[in-house]
Amino acid sequence: MKAPLRTLAELVRAPAALSVPGDVVAGAAAAGTLAPRSAGLAAASVCLYWAGMAANDWADRDLDAVERPERPIPSGRVGAPAALGIAAGLTAAGLVVAGRVGGPRALALAMPLAAAVWAYDLRLKNTAAGPAGMAACRALDVLLGASAGNPVRALPAAAAIGMHTYAVTALSRHEVAGSANGELPAATLLTTAAITGAVAARGGAPAVLLAGQYAAGFGRAQSALFGDPSAARVRSAVGAGITALPALQGALAARAGRTLTGMAVAAAVPIGRLLARRVSPT
């Protein structure tokens, strides 16, 4: 079955990929290794992210037939074997690009990243370890960006993005049924505030400004859940968490002394919001 481009974009949640290159940039900036090769590593990261989205829909095809029948596989617009093939092909592409661009050190991080992506989709997603599994994927993505230098220097940035991802993933589990009470949004909002404070406290004015942009973009959507914890509001909060991530990544880059790069990364926020109106990032 040959799927139209829009359907493929929906399968891999294409707009959400705007939140991915910033992981690599934040890691490279923290390690002091931001260079032209970082663009290649970001491309590899996007391939692995899209692979995970396609594999996610393949793994959830029976559940989506009941809860989200409009998704590409249950609606019949993409066959299940085709979706699995797309996921496998994108994974292979991501590993090849990482190895070609960054050599053995990059491949040594890209391989566990790919494994973590598939482990989340096939095993961890619907378990208590699901949010931690997704957070590990994002943290490894940041370390992939630092692979040309000392990845240890990028651990604080990886932790910040990992914590954000944990919060977004925890919220995403309530996209269909909604949130039963205010405990979850309270916890995720507190996490957002803690991340913002940690990034702003160790950065100059640009980092503070971008961290504030992140907090405002994601925080407002989470705060709305206290008055209306419906599924639609939760999906909106999850989408806000995805589209606000480049502001956090930009703040981390600015904190590492790459102010202009950080601002360029954060510029993806309004673009992501605009695209999310056409193709859902969740």
Short mmCIF file of C-alpha atoms in Angstrom, two decimals:
data_model
loop_
_atom_site.label_atom_id
_atom_site.label_comp_id
_atom_site.label_asym_id
_atom_site.label_seq_id
_atom_site.Cartn_x
_atom_site.Cartn_y
_atom_site.Cartn_z
CA MET A 1 0.00 0.00 0.00
CA LYS A 2 1.45 3.38 -1.01
CA ALA A 3 0.56 5.98 1.59
CA PRO A 4 0.24 9.70 0.77
CA LEU A 5 2.87 11.98 2.24
CA ARG A 6 0.43 13.47 4.73
CA THR A 7 -0.46 10.01 6.00
CA LEU A 8 3.20 9.15 6.47
CA ALA A 9 3.68 12.46 8.30
CA GLU A 10 0.80 11.51 10.58
CA LEU A 11 2.23 8.03 11.16
CA VAL A 12 5.60 9.36 12.33
CA ARG A 13 4.09 12.48 13.92
CA ALA A 14 6.37 14.60 11.76
CA PRO A 15 5.89 17.98 13.52
CA ALA A 16 7.11 16.50 16.82
CA ALA A 17 10.51 15.90 15.19
CA LEU A 18 11.19 19.63 15.53
CA SER A 19 11.79 18.89 19.22
CA VAL A 20 14.53 16.35 18.41
CA PRO A 21 17.56 18.19 16.94
CA GLY A 22 17.72 20.35 20.05
CA ASP A 23 18.65 17.28 22.09
CA VAL A 24 21.81 16.86 20.03
CA VAL A 25 22.55 20.59 20.09
CA ALA A 26 22.14 20.77 23.88
CA GLY A 27 24.44 17.78 24.33
CA ALA A 28 27.08 19.07 21.93
CA ALA A 29 27.00 22.55 23.47
CA ALA A 30 27.41 21.13 26.98
CA ALA A 31 30.37 19.01 25.86
CA GLY A 32 31.91 21.87 23.90
CA THR A 33 31.78 19.91 20.65
CA LEU A 34 29.11 21.75 18.66
CA ALA A 35 30.29 21.56 15.04
CA PRO A 36 28.96 20.84 11.52
CA ARG A 37 28.86 17.11 12.33
CA SER A 38 26.20 17.90 14.93
CA ALA A 39 23.74 18.49 12.07
CA GLY A 40 24.36 14.94 10.84
CA LEU A 41 23.85 13.53 14.33
CA ALA A 42 20.62 15.51 14.58
CA ALA A 43 19.46 13.93 11.31
CA ALA A 44 20.24 10.48 12.71
CA SER A 45 18.29 11.37 15.83
CA VAL A 46 15.26 12.43 13.80
CA CYS A 47 15.33 9.12 11.92
CA LEU A 48 15.34 7.18 15.18
CA TYR A 49 12.54 9.33 16.59
CA TRP A 50 10.36 8.81 13.53
CA ALA A 51 11.15 5.09 13.70
CA GLY A 52 9.85 5.06 17.26
CA MET A 53 6.63 6.81 16.27
CA ALA A 54 5.96 4.30 13.47
CA ALA A 55 6.80 1.36 15.74
CA ASN A 56 4.52 2.83 18.39
CA ASP A 57 1.56 2.84 16.01
CA TRP A 58 2.37 -0.69 14.87
CA ALA A 59 2.48 -1.94 18.47
CA ASP A 60 -0.75 -0.07 19.35
CA ARG A 61 -2.70 -0.98 16.22
CA ASP A 62 -5.30 -3.11 18.04
CA LEU A 63 -5.77 -0.59 20.86
CA ASP A 64 -5.96 2.31 18.42
CA ALA A 65 -8.68 0.46 16.50
CA VAL A 66 -10.85 1.00 19.58
CA GLU A 67 -9.57 4.25 21.08
CA ARG A 68 -8.16 6.16 18.11
CA PRO A 69 -9.61 4.65 14.93
CA GLU A 70 -8.60 7.74 12.95
CA ARG A 71 -4.89 6.82 13.22
CA PRO A 72 -3.22 5.67 9.95
CA ILE A 73 -3.15 1.90 10.64
CA PRO A 74 -6.68 1.27 12.03
CA SER A 75 -8.18 3.62 9.43
CA GLY A 76 -6.62 1.47 6.70
CA ARG A 77 -4.48 4.25 5.24
CA VAL A 78 -1.25 2.38 6.15
CA GLY A 79 -0.93 -1.38 6.43
CA ALA A 80 0.57 -2.81 9.62
CA PRO A 81 3.44 -4.55 7.75
CA ALA A 82 4.23 -1.30 5.96
CA ALA A 83 4.35 0.61 9.24
CA LEU A 84 6.71 -1.97 10.72
CA GLY A 85 8.88 -1.79 7.62
CA ILE A 86 9.01 2.01 7.84
CA ALA A 87 10.05 1.78 11.49
CA ALA A 88 12.79 -0.74 10.70
CA GLY A 89 14.03 1.26 7.72
CA LEU A 90 14.21 4.51 9.67
CA THR A 91 16.07 2.74 12.48
CA ALA A 92 18.65 1.42 10.04
CA ALA A 93 18.97 4.84 8.44
CA GLY A 94 19.52 6.49 11.80
CA LEU A 95 22.27 4.07 12.77
CA VAL A 96 24.01 4.36 9.40
CA VAL A 97 23.97 8.16 9.49
CA ALA A 98 25.22 8.25 13.10
CA GLY A 99 28.08 5.90 12.26
CA ARG A 100 29.03 7.75 9.08
CA VAL A 101 28.92 11.19 10.67
CA GLY A 102 30.18 10.53 14.18
CA GLY A 103 32.16 7.33 13.82
CA PRO A 104 32.32 4.50 16.36
CA ARG A 105 31.73 6.75 19.37
CA ALA A 106 28.47 8.08 17.96
CA LEU A 107 27.37 4.62 16.89
CA ALA A 108 28.12 3.33 20.40
CA LEU A 109 25.45 5.73 21.69
CA ALA A 110 23.06 5.47 18.74
CA MET A 111 22.72 1.70 19.14
CA PRO A 112 21.50 1.75 22.78
CA LEU A 113 19.28 4.71 21.85
CA ALA A 114 17.66 2.66 19.07
CA ALA A 115 17.31 -0.29 21.45
CA ALA A 116 15.68 1.93 24.07
CA VAL A 117 13.22 3.28 21.50
CA TRP A 118 12.10 -0.18 20.46
CA ALA A 119 12.05 -1.44 24.06
CA TYR A 120 9.72 1.39 25.00
CA ASP A 121 7.34 0.74 22.11
CA LEU A 122 7.22 -3.04 22.41
CA ARG A 123 7.62 -3.66 26.14
CA LEU A 124 7.78 -0.69 28.50
CA LYS A 125 5.13 1.72 27.29
CA ASN A 126 2.17 0.26 29.15
CA THR A 127 4.10 -0.61 32.29
CA ALA A 128 5.10 1.43 35.31
CA ALA A 129 8.53 1.81 33.72
CA GLY A 130 7.10 3.53 30.63
CA PRO A 131 7.84 7.17 31.53
CA ALA A 132 11.34 6.24 32.69
CA GLY A 133 11.91 4.35 29.44
CA MET A 134 10.94 7.34 27.34
CA ALA A 135 13.04 9.65 29.51
CA ALA A 136 16.02 7.35 28.92
CA CYS A 137 15.51 7.69 25.16
CA ARG A 138 15.71 11.46 25.32
CA ALA A 139 18.66 11.43 27.71
CA LEU A 140 20.59 9.11 25.38
CA ASP A 141 19.72 11.45 22.52
CA VAL A 142 21.39 14.32 24.36
CA LEU A 143 24.46 12.18 25.02
CA LEU A 144 24.57 11.28 21.32
CA GLY A 145 25.14 14.95 20.63
CA ALA A 146 28.07 14.93 23.05
CA SER A 147 29.65 11.80 21.59
CA ALA A 148 32.48 13.72 19.89
CA GLY A 149 33.74 14.87 23.29
CA ASN A 150 33.14 13.85 26.90
CA PRO A 151 29.48 12.84 27.32
CA VAL A 152 29.81 13.17 31.10
CA ARG A 153 29.80 16.93 30.68
CA ALA A 154 26.35 16.66 29.07
CA LEU A 155 24.79 14.66 31.92
CA PRO A 156 23.08 17.69 33.55
CA ALA A 157 21.49 18.63 30.21
CA ALA A 158 20.46 15.00 29.65
CA ALA A 159 18.91 14.90 33.12
CA ALA A 160 16.89 18.09 32.53
CA ILE A 161 15.50 16.88 29.21
CA GLY A 162 14.92 13.41 30.65
CA MET A 163 12.90 14.85 33.55
CA HIS A 164 10.80 16.91 31.16
CA THR A 165 10.17 13.84 29.02
CA TYR A 166 9.14 11.82 32.07
CA ALA A 167 6.52 14.46 32.92
CA VAL A 168 5.15 14.63 29.36
CA THR A 169 4.99 10.83 29.11
CA ALA A 170 3.19 10.55 32.45
CA LEU A 171 0.58 13.00 31.17
CA SER A 172 0.27 11.18 27.84
CA ARG A 173 -1.09 8.10 29.60
CA HIS A 174 -4.31 10.04 30.19
CA GLU A 175 -4.83 11.29 26.63
CA VAL A 176 -7.86 9.02 26.14
CA ALA A 177 -9.59 8.92 29.54
CA GLY A 178 -8.43 12.23 31.00
CA SER A 179 -6.90 12.83 34.41
CA ALA A 180 -9.01 11.71 37.37
CA ASN A 181 -7.65 14.32 39.81
CA GLY A 182 -5.20 17.17 40.22
CA GLU A 183 -2.34 15.14 41.65
CA LEU A 184 -0.75 14.33 38.30
CA PRO A 185 -0.76 17.88 36.86
CA ALA A 186 0.48 19.16 40.22
CA ALA A 187 3.42 16.75 40.08
CA THR A 188 4.27 17.50 36.46
CA LEU A 189 3.94 21.25 37.00
CA LEU A 190 6.29 21.02 39.98
CA THR A 191 8.75 19.12 37.78
CA THR A 192 8.55 21.85 35.13
CA ALA A 193 9.20 24.51 37.77
CA ALA A 194 12.17 22.59 39.16
CA ILE A 195 13.72 22.17 35.71
CA THR A 196 13.20 25.84 34.92
CA GLY A 197 14.76 26.93 38.20
CA ALA A 198 17.79 24.68 37.76
CA VAL A 199 18.47 25.88 34.21
CA ALA A 200 17.88 29.56 34.98
CA ALA A 201 19.97 29.49 38.16
CA ARG A 202 23.09 28.45 36.30
CA GLY A 203 22.74 30.59 33.21
CA GLY A 204 22.86 34.21 32.11
CA ALA A 205 20.04 36.39 30.84
CA PRO A 206 19.50 34.49 27.54
CA ALA A 207 19.21 31.17 29.37
CA VAL A 208 16.79 32.69 31.88
CA LEU A 209 14.67 34.16 29.07
CA LEU A 210 14.46 30.88 27.16
CA ALA A 211 13.80 28.88 30.34
CA GLY A 212 10.94 31.27 31.07
CA GLN A 213 9.56 30.73 27.58
CA TYR A 214 9.64 26.98 28.20
CA ALA A 215 7.93 27.29 31.58
CA ALA A 216 5.21 29.57 30.24
CA GLY A 217 4.47 27.44 27.20
CA PHE A 218 4.21 24.14 29.05
CA GLY A 219 3.09 25.48 32.41
CA ARG A 220 -0.07 27.16 31.14
CA ALA A 221 -1.30 23.97 29.52
CA GLN A 222 -0.67 21.98 32.68
CA SER A 223 -2.36 24.58 34.88
CA ALA A 224 -5.49 24.32 32.73
CA LEU A 225 -5.87 20.69 33.83
CA PHE A 226 -6.79 21.73 37.38
CA GLY A 227 -10.07 23.20 36.13
CA ASP A 228 -10.66 20.78 33.26
CA PRO A 229 -8.84 17.41 33.37
CA SER A 230 -10.62 16.10 30.27
CA ALA A 231 -8.87 13.98 27.66
CA ALA A 232 -8.85 16.89 25.21
CA ARG A 233 -7.11 19.12 27.74
CA VAL A 234 -4.59 16.40 28.54
CA ARG A 235 -3.79 15.99 24.84
CA SER A 236 -3.35 19.74 24.64
CA ALA A 237 -0.94 19.65 27.60
CA VAL A 238 1.04 16.82 26.04
CA GLY A 239 1.23 18.70 22.75
CA ALA A 240 2.38 21.82 24.64
CA GLY A 241 5.08 19.77 26.35
CA ILE A 242 6.36 18.55 22.99
CA THR A 243 6.30 21.94 21.27
CA ALA A 244 7.82 23.78 24.27
CA LEU A 245 10.81 21.45 24.49
CA PRO A 246 12.98 23.43 22.00
CA ALA A 247 12.83 26.39 24.37
CA LEU A 248 14.32 24.23 27.13
CA GLN A 249 16.94 22.85 24.76
CA GLY A 250 17.75 26.39 23.67
CA ALA A 251 18.10 27.49 27.29
CA LEU A 252 20.54 24.64 27.91
CA ALA A 253 22.59 25.61 24.85
CA ALA A 254 22.62 29.25 25.96
CA ARG A 255 23.69 28.22 29.45
CA ALA A 256 26.63 26.43 27.85
CA GLY A 257 27.69 29.68 26.16
CA ARG A 258 26.03 29.15 22.76
CA THR A 259 23.48 31.96 22.96
CA LEU A 260 22.74 32.42 19.27
CA THR A 261 22.48 28.67 18.76
CA GLY A 262 20.12 28.43 21.70
CA MET A 263 17.89 31.14 20.28
CA ALA A 264 17.88 29.38 16.91
CA VAL A 265 16.80 26.12 18.56
CA ALA A 266 14.03 27.88 20.49
CA ALA A 267 12.75 29.38 17.23
CA ALA A 268 11.29 25.94 16.50
CA VAL A 269 8.63 26.51 19.18
CA PRO A 270 6.21 28.67 17.12
CA ILE A 271 6.89 26.59 14.02
CA GLY A 272 6.04 23.42 15.92
CA ARG A 273 2.82 24.93 17.24
CA LEU A 274 1.78 25.96 13.75
CA LEU A 275 2.48 22.52 12.27
CA ALA A 276 0.74 20.81 15.19
CA ARG A 277 -2.51 22.37 14.02
CA ARG A 278 -2.21 20.40 10.80
CA VAL A 279 -0.70 17.10 12.04
CA SER A 280 -1.09 16.03 15.66
CA PRO A 281 2.24 15.58 17.51
CA THR A 282 0.65 13.12 19.96
#
